[in-house]
Coordinates of C-alpha atoms in Angstrom, one line a residue:
Chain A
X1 CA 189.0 27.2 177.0
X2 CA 185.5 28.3 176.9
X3 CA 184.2 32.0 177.1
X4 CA 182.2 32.7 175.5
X5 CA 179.5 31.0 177.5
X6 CA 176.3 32.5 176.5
X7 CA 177.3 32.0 172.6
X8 CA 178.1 28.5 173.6
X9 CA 175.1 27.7 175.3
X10 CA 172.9 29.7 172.9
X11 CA 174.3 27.5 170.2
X12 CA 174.1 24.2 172.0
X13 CA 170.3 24.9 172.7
X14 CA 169.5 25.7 168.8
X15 CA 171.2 22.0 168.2
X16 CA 169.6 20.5 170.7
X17 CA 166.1 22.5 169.4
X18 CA 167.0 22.0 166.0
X19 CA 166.5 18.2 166.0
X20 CA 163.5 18.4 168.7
X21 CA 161.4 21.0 166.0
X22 CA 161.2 18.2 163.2
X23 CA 161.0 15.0 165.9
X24 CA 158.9 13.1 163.4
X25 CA 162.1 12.6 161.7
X26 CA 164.3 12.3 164.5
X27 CA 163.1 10.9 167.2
X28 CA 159.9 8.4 165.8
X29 CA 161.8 5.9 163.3
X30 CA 163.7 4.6 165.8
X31 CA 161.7 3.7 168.0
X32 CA 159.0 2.7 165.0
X33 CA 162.7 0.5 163.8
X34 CA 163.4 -0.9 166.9
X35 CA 159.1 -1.8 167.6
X36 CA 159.6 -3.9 164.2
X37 CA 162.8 -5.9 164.9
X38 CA 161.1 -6.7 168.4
X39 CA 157.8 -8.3 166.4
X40 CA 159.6 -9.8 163.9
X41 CA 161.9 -11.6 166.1
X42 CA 160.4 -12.0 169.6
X43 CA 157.1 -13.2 167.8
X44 CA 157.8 -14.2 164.4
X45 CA 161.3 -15.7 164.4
X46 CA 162.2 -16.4 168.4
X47 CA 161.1 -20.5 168.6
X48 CA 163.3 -20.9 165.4
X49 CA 166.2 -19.4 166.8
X50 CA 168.4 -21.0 169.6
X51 CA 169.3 -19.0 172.1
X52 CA 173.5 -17.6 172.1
X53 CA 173.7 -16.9 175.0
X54 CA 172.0 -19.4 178.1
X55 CA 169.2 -18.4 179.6
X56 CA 168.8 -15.2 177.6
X57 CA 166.3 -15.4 174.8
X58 CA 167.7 -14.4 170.9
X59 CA 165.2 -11.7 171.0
X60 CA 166.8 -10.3 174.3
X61 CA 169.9 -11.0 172.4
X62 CA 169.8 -8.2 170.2
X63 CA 168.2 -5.5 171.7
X64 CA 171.0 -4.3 173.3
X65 CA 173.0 -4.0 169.6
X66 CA 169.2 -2.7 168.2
X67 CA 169.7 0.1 171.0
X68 CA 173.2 0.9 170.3
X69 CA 172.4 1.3 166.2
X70 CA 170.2 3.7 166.8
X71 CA 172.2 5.7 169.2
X72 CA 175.3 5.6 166.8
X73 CA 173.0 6.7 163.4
X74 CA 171.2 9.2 165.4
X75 CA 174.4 10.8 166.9
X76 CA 176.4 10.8 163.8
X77 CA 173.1 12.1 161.5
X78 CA 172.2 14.8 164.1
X79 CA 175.9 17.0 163.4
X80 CA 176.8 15.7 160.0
X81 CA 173.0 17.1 159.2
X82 CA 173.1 20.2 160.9
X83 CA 176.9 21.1 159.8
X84 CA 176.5 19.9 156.1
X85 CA 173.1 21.8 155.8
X86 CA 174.8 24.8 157.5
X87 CA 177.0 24.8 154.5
X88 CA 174.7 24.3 152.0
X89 CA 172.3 26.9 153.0
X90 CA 174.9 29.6 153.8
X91 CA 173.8 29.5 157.0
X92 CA 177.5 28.5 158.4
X93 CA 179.3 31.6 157.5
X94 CA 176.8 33.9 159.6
X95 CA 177.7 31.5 162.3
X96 CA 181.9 31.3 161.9
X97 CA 182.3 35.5 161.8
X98 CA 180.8 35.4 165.3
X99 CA 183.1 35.5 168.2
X100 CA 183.0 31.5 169.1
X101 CA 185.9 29.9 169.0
X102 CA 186.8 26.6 166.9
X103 CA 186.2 24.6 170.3
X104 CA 182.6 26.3 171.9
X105 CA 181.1 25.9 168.3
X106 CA 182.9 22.1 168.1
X107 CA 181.3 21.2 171.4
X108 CA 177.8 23.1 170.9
X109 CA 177.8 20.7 167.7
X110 CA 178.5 17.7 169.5
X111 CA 176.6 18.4 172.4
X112 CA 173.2 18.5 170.0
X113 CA 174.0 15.4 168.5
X114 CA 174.9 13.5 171.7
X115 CA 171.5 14.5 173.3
X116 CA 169.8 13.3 170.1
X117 CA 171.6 10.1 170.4
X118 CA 170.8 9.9 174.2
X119 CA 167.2 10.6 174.0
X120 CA 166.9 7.9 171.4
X121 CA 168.6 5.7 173.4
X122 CA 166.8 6.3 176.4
X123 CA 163.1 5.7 175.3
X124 CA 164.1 2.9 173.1
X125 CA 165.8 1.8 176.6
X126 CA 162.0 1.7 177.7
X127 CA 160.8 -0.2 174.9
X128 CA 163.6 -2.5 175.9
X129 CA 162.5 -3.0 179.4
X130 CA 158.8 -3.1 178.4
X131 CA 159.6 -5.8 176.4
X132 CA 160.8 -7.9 179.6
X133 CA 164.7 -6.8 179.2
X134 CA 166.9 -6.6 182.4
X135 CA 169.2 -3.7 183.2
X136 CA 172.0 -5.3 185.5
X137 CA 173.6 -1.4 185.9
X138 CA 171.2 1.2 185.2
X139 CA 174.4 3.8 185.8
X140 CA 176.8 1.9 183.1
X141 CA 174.0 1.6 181.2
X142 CA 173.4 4.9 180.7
X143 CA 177.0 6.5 181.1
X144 CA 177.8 3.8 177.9
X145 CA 174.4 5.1 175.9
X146 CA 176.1 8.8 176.6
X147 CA 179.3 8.1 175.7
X148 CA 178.7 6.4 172.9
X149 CA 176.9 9.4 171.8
X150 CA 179.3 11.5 172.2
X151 CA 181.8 10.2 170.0
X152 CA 179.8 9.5 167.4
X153 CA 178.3 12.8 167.3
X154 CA 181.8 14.0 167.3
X155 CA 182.5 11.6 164.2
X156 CA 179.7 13.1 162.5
X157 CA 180.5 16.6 163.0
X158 CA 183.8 15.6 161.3
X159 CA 182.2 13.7 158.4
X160 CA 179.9 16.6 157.8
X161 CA 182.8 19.5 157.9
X162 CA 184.5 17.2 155.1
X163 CA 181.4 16.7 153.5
X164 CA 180.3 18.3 149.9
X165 CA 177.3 17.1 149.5
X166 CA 174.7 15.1 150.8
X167 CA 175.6 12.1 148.8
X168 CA 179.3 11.9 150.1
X169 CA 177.9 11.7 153.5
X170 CA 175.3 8.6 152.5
X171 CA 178.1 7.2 151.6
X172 CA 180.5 7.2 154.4
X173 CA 177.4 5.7 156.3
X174 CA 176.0 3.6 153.6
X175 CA 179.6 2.0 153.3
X176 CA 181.5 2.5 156.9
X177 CA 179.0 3.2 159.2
X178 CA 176.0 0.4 158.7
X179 CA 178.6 -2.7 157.8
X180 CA 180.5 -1.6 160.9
X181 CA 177.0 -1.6 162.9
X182 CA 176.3 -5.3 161.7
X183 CA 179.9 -6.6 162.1
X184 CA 179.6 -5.1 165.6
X185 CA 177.7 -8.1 166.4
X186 CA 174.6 -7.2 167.1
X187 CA 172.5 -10.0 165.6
X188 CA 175.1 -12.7 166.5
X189 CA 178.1 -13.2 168.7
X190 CA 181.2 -13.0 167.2
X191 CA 182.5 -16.1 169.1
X192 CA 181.1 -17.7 166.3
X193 CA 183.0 -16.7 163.4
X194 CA 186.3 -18.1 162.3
X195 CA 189.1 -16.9 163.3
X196 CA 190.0 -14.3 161.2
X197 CA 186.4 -12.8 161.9
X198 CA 187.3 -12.2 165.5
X199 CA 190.3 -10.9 164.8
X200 CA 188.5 -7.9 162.4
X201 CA 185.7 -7.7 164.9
X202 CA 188.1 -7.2 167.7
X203 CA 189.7 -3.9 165.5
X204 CA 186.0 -2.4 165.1
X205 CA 185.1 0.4 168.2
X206 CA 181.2 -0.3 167.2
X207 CA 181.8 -4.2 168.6
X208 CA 182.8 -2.4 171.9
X209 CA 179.8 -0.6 172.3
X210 CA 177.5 -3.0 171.9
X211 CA 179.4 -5.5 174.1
X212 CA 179.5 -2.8 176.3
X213 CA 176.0 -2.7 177.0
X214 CA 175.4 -5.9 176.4
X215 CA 177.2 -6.5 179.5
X216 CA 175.4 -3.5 181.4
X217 CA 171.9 -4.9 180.8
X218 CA 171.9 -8.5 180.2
X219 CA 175.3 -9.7 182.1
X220 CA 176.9 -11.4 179.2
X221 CA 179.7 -10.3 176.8
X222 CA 182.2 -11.1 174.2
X223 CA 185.2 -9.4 175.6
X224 CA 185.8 -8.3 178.8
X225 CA 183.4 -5.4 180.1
X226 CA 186.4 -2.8 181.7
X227 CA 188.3 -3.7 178.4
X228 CA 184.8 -2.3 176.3
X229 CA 184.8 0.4 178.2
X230 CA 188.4 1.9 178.1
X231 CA 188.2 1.4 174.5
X232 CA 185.2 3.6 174.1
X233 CA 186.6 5.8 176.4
X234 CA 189.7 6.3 174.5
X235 CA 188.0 6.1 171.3
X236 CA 185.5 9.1 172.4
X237 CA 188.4 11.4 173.6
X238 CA 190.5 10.2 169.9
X239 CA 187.2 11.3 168.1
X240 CA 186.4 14.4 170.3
X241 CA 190.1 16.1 169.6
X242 CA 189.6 14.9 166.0
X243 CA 186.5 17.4 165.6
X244 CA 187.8 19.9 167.2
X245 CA 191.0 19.9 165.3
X246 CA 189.1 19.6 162.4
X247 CA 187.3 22.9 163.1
X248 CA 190.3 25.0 164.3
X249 CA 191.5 23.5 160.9
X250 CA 189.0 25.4 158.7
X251 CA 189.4 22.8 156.0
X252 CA 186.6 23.2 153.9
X253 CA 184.5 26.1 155.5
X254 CA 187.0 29.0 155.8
X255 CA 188.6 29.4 152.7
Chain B
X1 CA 188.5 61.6 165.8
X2 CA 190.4 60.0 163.0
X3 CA 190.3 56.6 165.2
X4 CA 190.8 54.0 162.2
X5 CA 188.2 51.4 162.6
X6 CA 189.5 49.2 159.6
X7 CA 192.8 48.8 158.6
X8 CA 194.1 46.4 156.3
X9 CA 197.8 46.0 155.1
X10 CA 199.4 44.4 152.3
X11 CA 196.8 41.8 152.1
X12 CA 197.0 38.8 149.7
X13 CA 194.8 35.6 149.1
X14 CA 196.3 33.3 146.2
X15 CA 193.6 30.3 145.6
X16 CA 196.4 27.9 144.2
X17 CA 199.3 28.6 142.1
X18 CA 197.7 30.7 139.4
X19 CA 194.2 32.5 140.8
X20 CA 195.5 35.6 142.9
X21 CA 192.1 37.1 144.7
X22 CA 194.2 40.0 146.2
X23 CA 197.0 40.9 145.3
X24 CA 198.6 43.4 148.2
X25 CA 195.0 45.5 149.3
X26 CA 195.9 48.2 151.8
X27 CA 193.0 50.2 152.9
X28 CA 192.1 52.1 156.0
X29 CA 188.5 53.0 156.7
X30 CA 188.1 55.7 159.5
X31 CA 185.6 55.3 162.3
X32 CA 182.2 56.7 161.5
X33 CA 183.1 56.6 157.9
X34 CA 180.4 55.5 154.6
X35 CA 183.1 54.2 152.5
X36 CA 181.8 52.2 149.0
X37 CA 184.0 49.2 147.3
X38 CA 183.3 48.7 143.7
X39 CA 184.4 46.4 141.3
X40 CA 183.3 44.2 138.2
X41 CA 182.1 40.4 139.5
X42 CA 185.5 38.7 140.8
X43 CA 187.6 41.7 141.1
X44 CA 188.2 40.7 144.5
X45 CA 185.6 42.5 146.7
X46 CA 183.8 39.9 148.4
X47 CA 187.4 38.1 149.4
X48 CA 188.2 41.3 150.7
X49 CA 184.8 41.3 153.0
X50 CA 185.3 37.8 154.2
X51 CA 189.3 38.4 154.8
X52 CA 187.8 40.8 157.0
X53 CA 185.2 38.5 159.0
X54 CA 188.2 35.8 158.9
X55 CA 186.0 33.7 156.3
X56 CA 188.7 33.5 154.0
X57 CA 192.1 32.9 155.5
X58 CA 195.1 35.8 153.6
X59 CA 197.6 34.4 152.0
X60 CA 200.0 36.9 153.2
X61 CA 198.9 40.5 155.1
X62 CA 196.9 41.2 158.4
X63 CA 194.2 43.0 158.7
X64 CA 193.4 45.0 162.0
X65 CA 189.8 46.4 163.8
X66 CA 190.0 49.4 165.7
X67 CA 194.0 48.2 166.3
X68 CA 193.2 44.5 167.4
X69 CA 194.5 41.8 164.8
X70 CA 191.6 40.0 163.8
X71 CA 193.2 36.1 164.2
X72 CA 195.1 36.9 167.6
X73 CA 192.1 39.1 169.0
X74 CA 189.0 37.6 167.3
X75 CA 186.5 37.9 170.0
X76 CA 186.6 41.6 170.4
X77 CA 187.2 41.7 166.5
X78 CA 184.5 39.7 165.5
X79 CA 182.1 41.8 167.8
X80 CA 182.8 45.3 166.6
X81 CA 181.6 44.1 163.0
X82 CA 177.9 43.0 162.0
X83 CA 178.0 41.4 157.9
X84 CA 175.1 41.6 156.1
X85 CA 176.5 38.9 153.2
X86 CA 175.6 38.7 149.4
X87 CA 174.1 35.5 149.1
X88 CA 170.7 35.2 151.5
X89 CA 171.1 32.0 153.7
X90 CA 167.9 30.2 154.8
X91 CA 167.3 28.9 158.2
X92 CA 163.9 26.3 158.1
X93 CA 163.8 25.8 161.5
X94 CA 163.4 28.6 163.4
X95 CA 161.1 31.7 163.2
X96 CA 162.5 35.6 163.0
X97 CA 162.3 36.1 166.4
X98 CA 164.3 33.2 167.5
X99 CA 166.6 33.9 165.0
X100 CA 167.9 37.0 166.2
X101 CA 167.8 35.8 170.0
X102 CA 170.0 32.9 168.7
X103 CA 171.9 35.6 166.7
X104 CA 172.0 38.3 169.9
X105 CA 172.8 35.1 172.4
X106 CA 176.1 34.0 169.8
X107 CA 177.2 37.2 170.6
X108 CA 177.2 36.8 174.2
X109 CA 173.8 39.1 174.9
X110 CA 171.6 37.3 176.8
X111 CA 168.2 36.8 176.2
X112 CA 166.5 39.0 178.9
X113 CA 169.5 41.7 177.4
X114 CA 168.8 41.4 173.8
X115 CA 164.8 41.7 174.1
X116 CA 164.3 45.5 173.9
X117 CA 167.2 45.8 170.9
X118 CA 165.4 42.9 168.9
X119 CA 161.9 44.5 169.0
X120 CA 163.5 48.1 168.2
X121 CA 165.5 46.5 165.3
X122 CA 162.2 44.5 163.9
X123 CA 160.5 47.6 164.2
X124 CA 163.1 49.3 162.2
X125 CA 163.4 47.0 159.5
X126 CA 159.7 46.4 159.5
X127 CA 159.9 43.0 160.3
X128 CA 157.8 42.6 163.6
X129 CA 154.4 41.6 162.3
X130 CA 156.5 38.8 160.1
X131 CA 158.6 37.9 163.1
X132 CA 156.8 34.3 164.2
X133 CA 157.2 33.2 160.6
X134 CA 160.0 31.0 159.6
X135 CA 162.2 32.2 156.6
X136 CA 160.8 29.7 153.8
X137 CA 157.2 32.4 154.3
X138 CA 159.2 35.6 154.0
X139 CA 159.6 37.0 150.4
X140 CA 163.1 37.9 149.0
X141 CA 162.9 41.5 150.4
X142 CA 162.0 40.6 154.0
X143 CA 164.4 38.1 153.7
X144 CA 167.3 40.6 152.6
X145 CA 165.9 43.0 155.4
X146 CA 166.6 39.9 158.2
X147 CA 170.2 39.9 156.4
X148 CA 170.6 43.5 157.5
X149 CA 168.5 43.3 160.7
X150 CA 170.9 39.8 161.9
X151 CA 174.1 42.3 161.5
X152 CA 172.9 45.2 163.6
X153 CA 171.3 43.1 166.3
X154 CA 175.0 43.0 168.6
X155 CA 175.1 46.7 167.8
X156 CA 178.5 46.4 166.3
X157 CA 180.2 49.4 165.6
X158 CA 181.0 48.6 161.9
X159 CA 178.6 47.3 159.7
X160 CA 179.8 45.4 156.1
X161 CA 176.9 44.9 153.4
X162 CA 177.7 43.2 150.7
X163 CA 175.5 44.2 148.3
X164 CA 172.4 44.7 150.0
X165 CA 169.9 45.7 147.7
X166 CA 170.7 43.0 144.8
X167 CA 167.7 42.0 143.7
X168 CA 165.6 44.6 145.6
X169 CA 162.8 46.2 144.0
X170 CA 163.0 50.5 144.3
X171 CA 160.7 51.0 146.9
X172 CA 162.5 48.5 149.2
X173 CA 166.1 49.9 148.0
X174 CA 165.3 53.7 148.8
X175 CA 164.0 52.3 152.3
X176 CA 167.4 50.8 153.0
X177 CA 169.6 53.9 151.9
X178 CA 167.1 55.6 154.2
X179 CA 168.1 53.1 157.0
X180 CA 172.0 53.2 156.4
X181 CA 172.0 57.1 156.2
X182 CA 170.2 57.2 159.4
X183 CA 172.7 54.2 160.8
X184 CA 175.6 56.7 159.3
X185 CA 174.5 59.9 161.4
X186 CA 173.9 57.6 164.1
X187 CA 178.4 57.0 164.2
X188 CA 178.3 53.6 162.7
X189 CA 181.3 52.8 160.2
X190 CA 179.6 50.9 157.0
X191 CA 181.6 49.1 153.9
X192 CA 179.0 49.1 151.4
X193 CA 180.0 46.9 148.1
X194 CA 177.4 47.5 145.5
X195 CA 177.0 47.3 141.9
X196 CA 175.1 50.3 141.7
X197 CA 177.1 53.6 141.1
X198 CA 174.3 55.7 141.8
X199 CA 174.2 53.9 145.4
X200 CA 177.8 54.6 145.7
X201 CA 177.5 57.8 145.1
X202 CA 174.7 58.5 147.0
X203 CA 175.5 56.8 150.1
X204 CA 179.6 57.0 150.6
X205 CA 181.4 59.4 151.7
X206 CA 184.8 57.4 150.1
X207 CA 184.9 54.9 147.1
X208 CA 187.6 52.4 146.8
X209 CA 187.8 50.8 143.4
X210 CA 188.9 47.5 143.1
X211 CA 189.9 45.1 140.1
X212 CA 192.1 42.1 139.2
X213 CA 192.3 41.8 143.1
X214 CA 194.4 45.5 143.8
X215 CA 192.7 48.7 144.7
X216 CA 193.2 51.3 141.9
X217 CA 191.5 54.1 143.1
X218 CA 190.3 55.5 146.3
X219 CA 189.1 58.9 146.9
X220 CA 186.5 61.0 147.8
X221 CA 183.5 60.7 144.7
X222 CA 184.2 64.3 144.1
X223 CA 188.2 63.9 144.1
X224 CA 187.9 60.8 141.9
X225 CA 185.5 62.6 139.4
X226 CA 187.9 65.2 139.3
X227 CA 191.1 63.6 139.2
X228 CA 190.1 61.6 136.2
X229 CA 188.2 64.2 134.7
X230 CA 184.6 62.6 134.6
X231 CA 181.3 64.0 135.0
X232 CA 179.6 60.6 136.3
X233 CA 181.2 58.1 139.3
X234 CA 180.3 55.5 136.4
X235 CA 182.7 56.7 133.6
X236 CA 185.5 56.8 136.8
X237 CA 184.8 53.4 137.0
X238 CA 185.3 52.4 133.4
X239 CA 188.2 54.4 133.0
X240 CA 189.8 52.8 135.6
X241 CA 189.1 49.1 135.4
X242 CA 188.1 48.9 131.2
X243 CA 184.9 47.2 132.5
X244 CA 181.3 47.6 132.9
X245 CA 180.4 46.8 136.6
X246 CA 178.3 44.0 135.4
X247 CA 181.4 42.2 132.8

């Protein structure tokens, strides 16, 4: 239970300010990112591409897995950043002698990170629709952009309490977090692979989120849109008790 | 009157099988007390502290504040004690003043509430014309006074600094024995671990002497000087741990 409320809210702000003080880094590449995948393929590469889906261009294709990417690498940078710095600058212990429990600091972390991840998505949501994008559901839309936040702010608060340095971190998302993005099928559907390919897609919670939205904004899908959803439901409550555990834990920052 | 504001029995911290940190501190520290913990590097002190603040987690032991356990009853724990810690952390993002409004508001003072107690403690510390600069602009004093000004900004009854004026130059150091004198009259309970004798025995009022992780000696200065038949706090010392304070 929360009570400390103020402590909680006071910490929730300075994560939420945190990431808005140095927004040339946090907010600007990925919209710069997505601007670039847009040129290159709705004006470089679109007539050379056939379309996956009918009536929906390749460029229109992917910018609902573009959005998604940089909702999940924002999320997960904005608490595995803040908590691993923390550490590193001794600025954490200040923070864990105060009287906020394991779950108001878990959920202040969180919190910062899933507003970075939902601001990102939101304005690269209006690049998307300025670039002649539907949204079929602006609600699911937005609850899935939020969500999806969420729990990967959550895994990133738990890759960043586990975290000794800043190269163990690059390489959970180097190594896990990017090949999971692509696999997710953003550039392609996975309808298209063999077997076997659909089969490891269909175990990967990042293919959920972009099928997800996919279905949200353009109407199409590879798996069923309620079946997305519960996943990344359950997925976000999994990773949510997983951060919090991991807090109430101490492993690694009460000795 | 004697109202103990620390107490801490039969406390242990074993790192793995062989590195013992503590090995069975008991210590009380009454309220309004100046009470000094020395010891050569690694004796134990600075476990000791964060045992205290629930940084480090004792092996075997509990440690109570003003009669609450520290685990069960953290929140009222946690704000009876401000910690000014050894090593100086570094915050980029954020200027003084926010820091200690972020500071006051993790203590559950709200903003509007912790205004008048932030400007009085920048004042005090002589931080207020620095206070829209960020910590990357202050110099290593400044930075060591935002340390002390950070602890005192819920008003906590006790106040731990672990050795504040490492690295301070003399001016700054007398300054800060100033401050903490006046913090003592004022009622406040302080743990001071230092290096420097002659700050011991300046400031405290009790000296605990710690090494290999157990408290050999704790007395008054006078009683300790007497009891081991030494002139100078620092020949106590090295009778009773073999060491120089800076082995």
């Amino acid at each position: 239970m929360i009570k400390n409320w103020v402590g909680f809210y006071t910490l929730s702000s300075r994560e939420v300010l945190r990431f808005f003080t140095v927004w040339k880094q946090t907010i600007i590449p990925g919209v710069i990112t997505t601007l670039l995948y847009i040129f290159v393929f709705g004006v470089a590469l679109e007539s050379r591409i056939d379309p996956i889906a009918p009536g929906v261009s390749y460029k229109m294709y992917i910018l609902p897995g573009l959005l998604m990417m940089n909702v999940i690498t924002n999320s997960v940078a904005n608490t595995a950043s803040s908590m691993l710095q923390m550490k590193l600058l001794q600025t954490l212990p200040e923070l864990l002698i105060t009287p906020l429990s394991s779950l108001e600091l878990s959920i202040s972390f969180i919190i910062g990170g899933a507003v970075r991840g939902f601001v990102n998505g939101f304005l690269i949501l209006l690049i998307c629709l300025m670039a002649g994008m539907s949204v079929q559901d602006p609600i699911s839309t937005l609850f899935i952009i939020f969500i999806v936040s969420w729990s990967f702010s959550s895994l990133g608060l738990f890759m960043g309490q586990m975290s000794d340095s800043w190269d163990q971190l690059s390489l959970i998302q180097n190594f896990v977090l990017t090949p999971l993005s692509f696999l997710g099928g953003i550039f392609y559907s996975v309808n298209d692979l063999p077997t076997w390919g659909i089969a490891i897609s269909k175990i990967n919670p990042i293919f959920y989120t972009i099928n997800a939205l996919r279905y949200s904004t353009l109407g199409i899908s590879d798996a069923p849109f309620i079946n997305s959803v519960a996943f990344i439901i359950v997925f976000c409550v999994l990773l949510t008790i997983l951060a919090v555990k991991t807090m109430e834990s101490g492993k690694k920052i009460r000795f | 009157m004697n109202e103990i504001a620390i107490n801490i029995k039969n406390l242990h911290k074993k790192y793995d099988e062989t590195v013992y940190a503590l090995q069975g501190i008991d210590l009380s520290i009454k309220k309004g007390e100046f009470y000094g913990l020395l010891g050569p590097n690694g004796a134990g002190k600075s476990t000791t502290i964060n045992a205290i603040t629930s940084l480090v987690k004792p092996t075997e032991g509990n440690i109570k504040v003003f009669d609450k356990d520290i685990v069960s009853e953290f929140r009222y724990a946690r704000s009876q004690i401000g910690i000014a810690p050894q090593e100086i952390s570094n915050d980029w993002f954020f200027p003084v003043e926010q820091l200690l409004y972020f500071q006051a508001g993790f203590y559950g003072i709200k903003r509007k509430d912790a205004e008048e107690r932030i400007n009085f403690i920048l004042h005090k510390v002589g931080l207020y014309s620095h206070k829209d600069k960020k910590m990357r602009q202050l110099s290593g004093g400044m930075k060591r006074r935002l340390q002390i000004a950070r602890s005192l900004v819920h008003d906590p009854e006790i106040l731990i600094l672990d050795e504040p004026t490492a690295g301070v130059d003399v001016a700054l150091r007398h300054n800060l024995w100033d401050f903490l004198q006046e913090l003592h009259k004022e009622g406040k309970t302080i743990l001071l671990t230092t290096h420097y004798i002659d700050e011991a025995e300046l400031l405290c009022e009790r000296v605990g002497i710690i090494n290999s992780g157990k408290l050999v000696a704790e007395d008054t200065v006078s009683n300790l000087k007497a009891s081991t038949n030494k002139s100078k706090l620092e020949d106590v010392f090295l009778a009773l741990t073999g060491r120089k304070l800076d082995d």
